[in-house]
Short mmCIF file of C-alpha atoms in Angstrom, two decimals:
data_model
loop_
_atom_site.label_atom_id
_atom_site.label_comp_id
_atom_site.label_asym_id
_atom_site.label_seq_id
_atom_site.Cartn_x
_atom_site.Cartn_y
_atom_site.Cartn_z
CA MET A 1 99.92 -23.70 -68.40
CA ASN A 2 103.27 -22.92 -69.92
CA GLY A 3 106.89 -23.26 -69.01
CA GLY A 4 107.23 -19.64 -68.22
CA LYS A 5 109.30 -16.99 -69.93
CA PRO A 6 112.84 -18.14 -70.67
CA ALA A 7 115.45 -16.61 -68.44
CA ALA A 8 118.07 -14.30 -69.91
CA PHE A 9 121.42 -16.06 -69.75
CA ASP A 10 124.68 -14.19 -69.45
CA SER A 11 126.82 -17.26 -70.16
CA VAL A 12 126.69 -20.75 -71.58
CA ALA A 13 127.38 -22.06 -68.07
CA ALA A 14 124.28 -20.30 -66.77
CA PHE A 15 122.23 -21.86 -69.54
CA PHE A 16 123.49 -25.33 -68.67
CA ALA A 17 122.78 -24.69 -65.00
CA GLN A 18 119.16 -23.94 -65.83
CA ALA A 19 118.90 -26.93 -68.17
CA LEU A 20 120.31 -29.23 -65.49
CA ALA A 21 117.93 -27.82 -62.89
CA ILE A 22 114.98 -28.47 -65.19
CA GLU A 23 115.97 -32.11 -65.75
CA VAL A 24 116.71 -32.72 -62.07
CA GLU A 25 113.35 -31.24 -61.11
CA ALA A 26 111.52 -33.35 -63.68
CA ALA A 27 113.29 -36.58 -62.66
CA GLU A 28 112.71 -35.97 -58.95
CA ARG A 29 109.05 -35.17 -59.56
CA TYR A 30 108.46 -38.35 -61.56
CA THR A 31 110.13 -40.36 -58.80
CA LEU A 32 107.93 -38.80 -56.13
CA LEU A 33 104.83 -39.38 -58.22
CA ALA A 34 105.88 -43.00 -58.74
CA ASP A 35 106.15 -43.37 -54.96
CA GLN A 36 102.64 -41.97 -54.56
CA MET A 37 101.22 -44.38 -57.11
CA GLU A 38 103.01 -47.32 -55.55
CA VAL A 39 101.59 -46.47 -52.13
CA HIS A 40 98.13 -46.33 -53.68
CA ASN A 41 98.66 -49.65 -55.44
CA ASN A 42 98.56 -48.21 -58.94
CA LYS A 43 101.74 -50.04 -59.89
CA GLU A 44 101.25 -49.69 -63.62
CA ILE A 45 101.39 -45.90 -63.37
CA ALA A 46 104.25 -46.09 -60.88
CA ALA A 47 106.23 -48.02 -63.51
CA ILE A 48 105.44 -45.41 -66.17
CA PHE A 49 106.58 -42.57 -63.92
CA LEU A 50 109.76 -44.44 -62.98
CA LYS A 51 110.56 -44.94 -66.65
CA MET A 52 109.99 -41.23 -67.29
CA ALA A 53 112.26 -40.45 -64.33
CA ALA A 54 114.94 -42.62 -65.92
CA ILE A 55 114.54 -40.74 -69.23
CA GLU A 56 114.93 -37.38 -67.47
CA SER A 57 117.95 -38.64 -65.51
CA GLU A 58 119.59 -39.84 -68.71
CA HIS A 59 118.88 -36.46 -70.25
CA ARG A 60 120.61 -34.81 -67.29
CA ARG A 61 123.67 -37.02 -67.86
CA GLU A 62 123.60 -36.12 -71.55
CA ILE A 63 123.62 -32.41 -70.67
CA VAL A 64 126.67 -32.97 -68.46
CA ARG A 65 128.43 -34.72 -71.36
CA ARG A 66 127.38 -32.04 -73.81
CA ALA A 67 128.44 -29.19 -71.56
CA GLY A 68 132.00 -30.52 -71.21
CA ASP A 69 134.25 -27.71 -70.06
CA THR A 70 131.37 -25.26 -69.95
CA LEU A 71 129.60 -27.24 -67.25
CA PRO A 72 128.80 -24.73 -64.51
CA THR A 73 131.24 -24.83 -61.65
CA GLY A 74 128.89 -23.01 -59.32
CA ILE A 75 125.24 -23.26 -58.68
CA PRO A 76 122.93 -20.73 -60.28
CA ALA A 77 121.91 -17.90 -58.01
CA ASP A 78 118.49 -17.79 -59.51
CA VAL A 79 117.25 -20.95 -61.16
CA SER A 80 113.65 -20.02 -61.50
CA TRP A 81 110.73 -20.01 -63.82
CA THR A 82 107.48 -18.15 -63.81
CA ASN A 83 105.46 -21.34 -63.68
CA PRO A 84 105.73 -22.83 -60.15
CA ASP A 85 106.43 -26.33 -61.45
CA GLY A 86 109.08 -25.50 -63.99
CA PRO A 87 109.03 -26.11 -67.71
CA GLU A 88 109.06 -29.91 -67.56
CA ALA A 89 107.86 -31.17 -64.17
CA ILE A 90 104.36 -32.55 -63.74
CA ALA A 91 102.34 -30.57 -61.21
CA PHE A 92 101.46 -32.59 -58.12
CA GLU A 93 97.80 -31.72 -58.54
CA ASP A 94 97.62 -33.14 -62.05
CA VAL A 95 97.70 -36.77 -60.94
CA HIS A 96 95.03 -38.99 -59.48
CA TYR A 97 95.35 -42.34 -57.79
CA LEU A 98 93.06 -43.98 -60.33
CA MET A 99 94.67 -42.48 -63.41
CA THR A 100 95.09 -44.78 -66.35
CA PRO A 101 98.29 -45.39 -68.33
CA ARG A 102 96.93 -43.33 -71.17
CA GLN A 103 96.17 -40.40 -68.86
CA ALA A 104 99.66 -40.65 -67.34
CA LEU A 105 101.31 -40.70 -70.74
CA LEU A 106 99.24 -37.81 -72.04
CA LEU A 107 100.37 -35.85 -69.00
CA ALA A 108 103.99 -36.79 -69.69
CA ARG A 109 103.57 -35.80 -73.32
CA PHE A 110 102.09 -32.45 -72.31
CA ASN A 111 105.12 -31.71 -70.15
CA GLU A 112 107.66 -32.84 -72.76
CA GLU A 113 105.91 -30.50 -75.19
CA ARG A 114 106.14 -27.64 -72.69
CA ALA A 115 109.86 -28.29 -72.29
CA ALA A 116 110.37 -28.35 -76.05
CA ARG A 117 108.58 -25.03 -76.45
CA TYR A 118 110.59 -23.56 -73.58
CA PHE A 119 113.94 -24.45 -75.17
CA GLU A 120 112.71 -23.43 -78.62
CA SER A 121 111.90 -19.99 -77.27
CA ILE A 122 115.41 -19.71 -75.79
CA ALA A 123 116.93 -20.82 -79.09
CA ALA A 124 114.94 -18.14 -80.85
CA SER A 125 115.69 -15.32 -78.43
CA ALA A 126 119.26 -15.91 -77.17
CA THR A 127 121.79 -13.35 -78.34
CA ASP A 128 124.75 -15.70 -77.83
CA PRO A 129 124.80 -18.12 -80.81
CA ARG A 130 126.30 -20.88 -78.66
CA ILE A 131 123.39 -20.68 -76.22
CA SER A 132 121.00 -20.62 -79.13
CA ALA A 133 122.59 -23.76 -80.58
CA PHE A 134 122.60 -25.64 -77.26
CA ALA A 135 118.98 -24.64 -76.63
CA ALA A 136 118.02 -25.91 -80.08
CA GLU A 137 119.68 -29.23 -79.24
CA MET A 138 117.71 -29.40 -76.02
CA ALA A 139 114.49 -28.67 -77.89
CA THR A 140 115.29 -31.46 -80.35
CA ASP A 141 115.84 -33.82 -77.41
CA GLU A 142 112.48 -32.88 -75.94
CA ARG A 143 110.76 -33.39 -79.30
CA LEU A 144 112.36 -36.84 -79.43
CA HIS A 145 110.91 -37.58 -76.00
CA VAL A 146 107.50 -36.50 -77.27
CA SER A 147 107.82 -39.01 -80.11
CA TRP A 148 108.81 -41.75 -77.65
CA VAL A 149 105.74 -41.03 -75.55
CA ASP A 150 103.60 -41.03 -78.70
CA GLN A 151 104.89 -44.50 -79.58
CA TRP A 152 104.23 -45.66 -76.06
CA LEU A 153 100.71 -44.24 -76.19
CA GLU A 154 99.94 -46.41 -79.21
CA THR A 155 100.26 -49.49 -77.02
CA PHE A 156 97.30 -48.42 -74.91
CA ALA A 157 93.71 -48.33 -76.04
CA ALA A 158 91.60 -45.24 -75.49
CA ASP A 159 90.56 -44.93 -71.89
CA GLU A 160 87.80 -47.14 -70.74
CA LEU A 161 87.90 -45.73 -67.22
CA ASP A 162 87.71 -42.15 -66.13
CA ARG A 163 88.51 -40.68 -62.72
CA ALA A 164 84.79 -40.19 -62.18
CA ASP A 165 84.26 -43.95 -62.45
CA ASP A 166 85.75 -44.75 -59.05
CA PRO A 167 83.79 -47.83 -57.90
CA ASP A 168 84.67 -47.09 -54.29
CA PRO A 169 84.67 -43.31 -54.01
CA PRO A 170 86.32 -41.87 -50.90
CA VAL A 171 83.40 -39.57 -50.23
CA TYR A 172 80.65 -39.76 -47.66
CA SER A 173 77.51 -41.56 -48.76
CA GLU A 174 74.62 -39.53 -50.09
CA MET B 1 121.57 -15.13 -64.64
CA ASN B 2 124.33 -14.76 -62.07
CA MET B 3 126.27 -17.66 -60.67
CA ILE B 4 127.22 -17.97 -57.03
CA PRO B 5 130.53 -19.50 -55.93
CA ALA B 6 131.30 -23.10 -56.62
CA THR B 7 130.77 -24.36 -53.12
CA ALA B 8 128.52 -27.34 -52.85
CA PRO B 9 125.50 -26.68 -50.66
CA ALA B 10 125.87 -28.13 -47.17
CA PHE B 11 122.61 -30.03 -47.50
CA LYS B 12 120.31 -30.97 -50.33
CA PRO B 13 116.53 -31.24 -49.94
CA ALA B 14 116.85 -35.01 -50.27
CA ASP B 15 119.00 -35.05 -47.13
CA TYR B 16 115.85 -34.36 -45.11
CA LYS B 17 113.79 -37.11 -46.72
CA SER B 18 113.03 -40.24 -44.72
CA SER B 19 112.54 -43.70 -46.17
CA VAL B 20 108.82 -43.57 -45.39
CA LYS B 21 106.70 -42.91 -48.46
CA PRO B 22 103.82 -40.46 -47.96
CA VAL B 23 100.35 -41.98 -47.89
CA TRP B 24 98.60 -38.75 -48.83
CA CYS B 25 96.32 -38.98 -51.84
CA PRO B 26 98.14 -38.35 -55.12
CA GLY B 27 97.33 -34.76 -56.00
CA CYS B 28 97.20 -33.62 -52.35
CA GLY B 29 98.84 -30.26 -51.70
CA ASP B 30 100.66 -31.68 -48.69
CA HIS B 31 103.13 -33.44 -51.03
CA SER B 32 104.23 -30.03 -52.24
CA VAL B 33 104.44 -28.67 -48.70
CA LEU B 34 106.71 -31.56 -47.71
CA LEU B 35 109.02 -30.66 -50.59
CA SER B 36 108.92 -27.02 -49.46
CA PHE B 37 109.91 -28.08 -45.93
CA GLN B 38 112.88 -29.99 -47.33
CA ARG B 39 113.96 -27.14 -49.58
CA ALA B 40 113.66 -24.60 -46.78
CA LEU B 41 115.78 -26.69 -44.43
CA ALA B 42 118.39 -27.14 -47.16
CA GLU B 43 118.42 -23.39 -47.79
CA LEU B 44 118.91 -22.82 -44.07
CA ALA B 45 121.67 -25.47 -44.07
CA LEU B 46 120.35 -26.94 -40.84
CA PRO B 47 121.66 -30.40 -39.96
CA PRO B 48 118.66 -32.75 -39.63
CA GLU B 49 119.63 -33.62 -36.08
CA GLN B 50 119.26 -29.97 -35.10
CA VAL B 51 115.66 -29.76 -36.28
CA ALA B 52 112.51 -31.08 -34.64
CA ILE B 53 109.14 -31.23 -36.38
CA VAL B 54 106.14 -31.55 -34.08
CA SER B 55 102.60 -32.19 -35.28
CA GLY B 56 99.10 -32.96 -34.05
CA ILE B 57 96.57 -35.14 -35.83
CA GLY B 58 95.28 -35.06 -39.36
CA CYS B 59 96.59 -35.55 -42.87
CA SER B 60 99.10 -32.71 -42.58
CA SER B 61 100.34 -33.95 -39.23
CA ARG B 62 101.88 -37.01 -40.85
CA ILE B 63 104.73 -34.84 -42.06
CA PRO B 64 107.28 -35.62 -39.31
CA ALA B 65 107.47 -39.25 -40.44
CA TYR B 66 108.44 -38.19 -43.93
CA THR B 67 111.52 -36.29 -42.82
CA ASN B 68 114.60 -37.58 -41.06
CA CYS B 69 114.64 -34.73 -38.55
CA TYR B 70 113.51 -35.37 -35.00
CA GLY B 71 109.76 -35.79 -35.09
CA PHE B 72 106.83 -35.97 -32.69
CA HIS B 73 103.40 -36.93 -34.04
CA GLY B 74 101.45 -35.75 -31.05
CA VAL B 75 97.95 -35.36 -29.73
CA HIS B 76 95.07 -33.74 -31.63
CA GLY B 77 95.36 -29.94 -31.38
CA ARG B 78 98.24 -30.07 -28.93
CA SER B 79 101.19 -29.70 -31.27
CA LEU B 80 101.91 -26.16 -30.11
CA ALA B 81 101.85 -27.17 -26.46
CA LEU B 82 104.31 -29.96 -27.16
CA ALA B 83 106.50 -27.74 -29.29
CA SER B 84 106.53 -24.95 -26.72
CA GLY B 85 107.78 -27.34 -24.07
CA LEU B 86 110.40 -28.72 -26.40
CA LYS B 87 111.72 -25.31 -27.44
CA VAL B 88 111.89 -24.05 -23.87
CA ALA B 89 113.76 -27.17 -22.79
CA ARG B 90 115.97 -27.36 -25.88
CA PRO B 91 116.45 -23.83 -27.24
CA ASP B 92 119.32 -25.10 -29.38
CA LEU B 93 116.89 -27.00 -31.61
CA THR B 94 115.05 -25.40 -34.51
CA VAL B 95 111.45 -26.37 -33.89
CA LEU B 96 108.85 -26.42 -36.64
CA VAL B 97 105.24 -27.27 -35.98
CA ALA B 98 102.94 -28.75 -38.61
CA SER B 99 99.18 -28.67 -38.41
CA GLY B 100 95.98 -28.42 -40.41
CA ASP B 101 92.97 -26.15 -40.20
CA GLY B 102 90.98 -28.58 -38.08
CA ASP B 103 93.81 -29.57 -35.77
CA GLY B 104 95.20 -26.05 -35.53
CA PHE B 105 92.16 -23.79 -35.51
CA SER B 106 89.45 -25.93 -33.92
CA ILE B 107 90.80 -28.57 -31.58
CA GLY B 108 93.99 -26.59 -31.01
CA GLY B 109 92.52 -23.11 -31.39
CA ASN B 110 93.16 -22.07 -27.82
CA HIS B 111 96.79 -23.18 -28.00
CA LEU B 112 97.24 -21.01 -31.08
CA LEU B 113 96.17 -17.89 -29.16
CA HIS B 114 98.63 -18.46 -26.35
CA ALA B 115 101.48 -19.61 -28.55
CA CYS B 116 101.16 -16.30 -30.40
CA ARG B 117 100.99 -14.43 -27.09
CA ARG B 118 104.04 -16.17 -25.63
CA ASN B 119 106.07 -15.60 -28.79
CA ILE B 120 108.37 -18.56 -28.27
CA ASP B 121 110.76 -19.02 -31.20
CA LEU B 122 108.69 -21.54 -33.16
CA THR B 123 107.64 -21.82 -36.78
CA TYR B 124 104.02 -22.89 -37.10
CA ILE B 125 102.96 -24.12 -40.53
CA VAL B 126 99.28 -24.81 -41.05
CA MET B 127 98.27 -26.67 -44.18
CA ASP B 128 94.80 -25.25 -44.70
CA ASN B 129 92.46 -27.16 -47.01
CA ARG B 130 89.27 -25.88 -45.39
CA ILE B 131 88.09 -29.37 -44.53
CA TYR B 132 88.68 -32.33 -42.22
CA GLY B 133 90.19 -34.58 -44.88
CA MET B 134 91.31 -37.51 -42.75
CA THR B 135 87.85 -38.06 -41.29
CA LYS B 136 86.10 -37.94 -44.67
CA GLY B 137 85.30 -34.35 -45.37
CA GLN B 138 83.51 -32.52 -42.56
CA PRO B 139 83.54 -28.70 -42.63
CA SER B 140 86.39 -27.15 -40.65
CA PRO B 141 86.72 -23.70 -39.07
CA THR B 142 87.89 -22.21 -42.38
CA THR B 143 85.24 -23.83 -44.60
CA GLU B 144 83.14 -21.39 -46.59
CA PRO B 145 79.65 -20.95 -45.04
CA ASP B 146 77.88 -21.93 -48.26
CA TRP B 147 79.89 -25.09 -49.01
CA ASP B 148 76.91 -27.28 -49.76
CA THR B 149 77.44 -31.03 -49.47
CA ALA B 150 75.59 -34.07 -48.25
CA ILE B 151 77.42 -33.79 -44.97
CA SER B 152 76.57 -30.10 -44.55
CA PRO B 153 73.34 -29.51 -46.51
CA GLY B 154 73.04 -25.89 -47.55
CA GLY B 155 76.41 -25.14 -45.98
CA THR B 156 77.15 -24.46 -42.34
CA GLY B 157 76.12 -20.84 -42.54
CA LEU B 158 78.95 -20.04 -40.14
CA SER B 159 81.52 -17.31 -40.64
CA PRO B 160 84.94 -18.81 -41.36
CA PHE B 161 87.75 -18.40 -38.88
CA HIS B 162 90.34 -15.79 -39.96
CA PRO B 163 93.55 -17.33 -38.68
CA LEU B 164 95.95 -14.59 -39.74
CA VAL B 165 93.87 -11.85 -38.12
CA ILE B 166 93.62 -13.86 -34.93
CA ALA B 167 97.36 -14.62 -34.95
CA LEU B 168 98.16 -10.93 -35.34
CA ALA B 169 95.77 -9.89 -32.58
CA SER B 170 97.26 -12.56 -30.31
CA GLY B 171 100.85 -11.42 -30.82
CA ALA B 172 102.45 -13.56 -33.53
CA ASN B 173 105.70 -11.97 -34.66
CA PHE B 174 105.68 -13.17 -38.28
CA ILE B 175 102.66 -13.85 -40.46
CA ALA B 176 102.71 -15.18 -44.00
CA ARG B 177 100.55 -17.06 -46.43
CA GLY B 178 101.67 -19.45 -49.15
CA PHE B 179 100.13 -21.72 -51.75
CA ALA B 180 101.18 -25.36 -51.87
CA GLY B 181 101.32 -25.31 -55.66
CA ASN B 182 104.22 -22.89 -55.49
CA ILE B 183 106.87 -25.12 -53.94
CA GLY B 184 109.74 -22.67 -54.27
CA GLY B 185 107.66 -19.81 -52.93
CA CYS B 186 106.54 -21.79 -49.89
CA ALA B 187 110.12 -22.90 -49.22
CA LYS B 188 111.22 -19.28 -49.12
CA LEU B 189 108.37 -18.37 -46.76
CA ILE B 190 109.23 -21.24 -44.41
CA ALA B 191 112.90 -20.28 -44.44
CA GLU B 192 112.03 -16.65 -43.67
CA ALA B 193 109.71 -17.78 -40.89
CA VAL B 194 112.50 -19.83 -39.31
CA ARG B 195 114.97 -16.96 -39.63
CA THR B 196 112.61 -14.51 -37.93
CA PRO B 197 112.88 -14.78 -34.13
CA GLY B 198 109.72 -15.43 -32.16
CA PHE B 199 106.49 -17.13 -33.12
CA SER B 200 106.12 -17.34 -36.87
CA PHE B 201 102.86 -18.39 -38.43
CA VAL B 202 102.63 -19.54 -42.05
CA GLN B 203 99.25 -20.49 -43.48
CA ILE B 204 99.69 -22.62 -46.58
CA LEU B 205 96.66 -23.11 -48.79
CA SER B 206 96.96 -26.82 -49.53
CA PRO B 207 94.20 -28.23 -51.75
CA CYS B 208 92.39 -31.44 -50.80
CA VAL B 209 92.17 -33.39 -54.03
CA THR B 210 89.69 -35.89 -52.64
CA PHE B 211 87.04 -33.85 -50.86
CA ARG B 212 87.63 -30.40 -52.35
CA PRO B 213 88.76 -31.04 -55.93
CA ASP B 214 87.41 -27.59 -56.79
CA GLN B 215 90.36 -26.13 -54.88
CA GLN B 216 93.02 -27.63 -57.12
CA ARG B 217 92.63 -25.46 -60.19
CA GLY B 218 90.56 -22.79 -58.49
CA TRP B 219 93.20 -21.78 -55.98
CA LYS B 220 95.95 -21.86 -58.57
CA ASP B 221 94.04 -19.18 -60.47
CA LEU B 222 93.06 -17.19 -57.40
CA VAL B 223 96.34 -16.80 -55.51
CA HIS B 224 98.38 -13.71 -56.20
CA PRO B 225 101.42 -12.04 -54.67
CA ALA B 226 100.57 -9.52 -51.96
CA ALA B 227 100.21 -6.16 -53.65
CA VAL B 228 102.00 -4.26 -50.89
CA PRO B 229 105.28 -5.02 -49.11
CA GLU B 230 105.35 -6.55 -45.65
CA THR B 231 104.87 -4.23 -42.71
CA ASP B 232 106.08 -4.15 -39.12
CA ASP B 233 103.16 -1.97 -38.05
CA PRO B 234 100.49 -4.13 -36.39
CA ALA B 235 97.75 -1.57 -37.00
CA ARG B 236 98.50 -1.41 -40.70
CA ALA B 237 98.80 -5.21 -40.86
CA ALA B 238 95.45 -5.53 -39.10
CA ARG B 239 93.73 -3.34 -41.68
CA ARG B 240 95.29 -5.33 -44.51
CA LEU B 241 94.44 -8.69 -43.04
CA MET B 242 90.88 -7.68 -42.21
CA THR B 243 90.27 -6.71 -45.83
CA ASP B 244 92.35 -9.52 -47.28
CA ASP B 245 90.71 -11.74 -49.93
CA GLY B 246 92.33 -14.85 -48.46
CA PHE B 247 94.58 -15.39 -51.47
CA ASN B 248 97.33 -12.82 -50.89
CA ILE B 249 100.62 -14.70 -50.93
CA GLY B 250 103.79 -13.59 -49.21
CA VAL B 251 105.09 -12.21 -45.93
CA LEU B 252 102.27 -10.06 -44.59
CA TYR B 253 103.64 -8.98 -41.23
CA ARG B 254 107.00 -9.12 -39.51
CA GLY B 255 107.13 -7.64 -36.03
CA LYS B 256 109.97 -6.79 -33.70
CA ARG B 257 108.97 -8.51 -30.47
CA GLU B 258 111.67 -10.29 -28.55
CA PRO B 259 110.97 -14.02 -28.30
CA TYR B 260 110.16 -15.51 -24.94
CA GLN B 261 112.83 -17.86 -23.71
CA PRO B 262 113.06 -18.56 -19.98
CA ALA B 263 116.48 -18.95 -18.44
CA PRO B 264 117.61 -22.57 -18.40
CA LYS B 265 117.05 -24.38 -15.15
CA ALA B 266 119.58 -26.51 -13.39
CA TYR B 267 119.65 -30.15 -14.38
CA LEU B 268 117.28 -32.29 -12.36
CA ALA B 269 117.90 -35.99 -12.01
CA PRO B 270 114.94 -38.22 -12.91
CA SER B 271 114.63 -39.12 -9.23
CA HIS B 272 113.84 -35.49 -8.43
CA LEU B 273 111.08 -35.46 -10.99
CA GLU B 274 109.70 -38.73 -9.69
CA ALA B 275 109.66 -37.28 -6.19
CA GLU B 276 107.63 -34.29 -7.40
CA PHE B 277 105.01 -36.60 -8.86
CA ALA B 278 104.85 -38.88 -5.82
CA LEU B 279 101.45 -39.05 -4.15
#
């Protein structure tokens, strides 16, 4: 899985539009996943996903601040990525109602890494030096998020429970 | 990347979200389909009060509760009958119908044939996971014949139902297939289905994380965009659909039939209706 090829941007505004869309998508996805976990009484994971949603929302606000006058006044005609879930959003199918905090954080880390690589590739390929610089800043932000998740991961022991260890599996009896 | 004018969209996907949180299993494809519904309605800029979502029974049929459009969680297999009546009585509403492969192709199979034939302006979205998920994993009409489980030892040995072929043969005016994992792609298909007059049928492959976990990654690798553009020729569409591998994604047929919409009848007071039902 990857974040998809970076789009070609014809303006700084278009770059910020894409960056905002990525953060909005990631924050919304974490919120929806938190709802799912809450419904299935996995409140610990719901709290993790809500915290990740807050991080992504704060990142969106930071982009707005950083963009200043170059904040897009329109909406992008084609905010898209080759990967269906975007460069930072967790795929719906990657979660499980019995997932452990460590599994949830490893998933979050995986997606922060994807986002970092996505912005790094834009920084490396953009022809406009301003876009390249803003993309590098975004990549640095994503790397910082990876380090936060790493610190968070240290508070949890290696998994003692795997998805396969469901004591009350929802399948028919053999 | 081009920018479009700085007008705020009339509606955002969140404008179609209700306060009810989905109870589907985390990882279920139906979560993605719900998001696709919301994005499609936002793209179409339809006010929620001008949209009705009708469903039958099953996991997928919970979807009306999760939107703030008008909703009707109906009887098993009868969503199309309900929706047909609603659309004929209220042609001003945009009516979407949600179903699953069990509800839509088995219990409601006969309604599918005649809904296609009538070609009322409805959008029928079937979330196909090839299993009865809500009732703990029995084979459905689209289950592979060799799906070997404790509940179907050795597999059913039965040929799967080919819903798109049957819809075409029965007269559906728009036929498409999507994959739940591609939220944006499904949203575009749903929006196109709504825009196309007449009966539109969208099969969405929606993995069941609980009883068919093999589908989750497997389908993501198997789906692919349709190699040829859509056609309006039923004969050509029939040949394509008959040889289809089941994982072609996109609009596969768009016909030109005029939708069926009877002329509105004069208003009848409830007392008239009561008189007609009097014994």
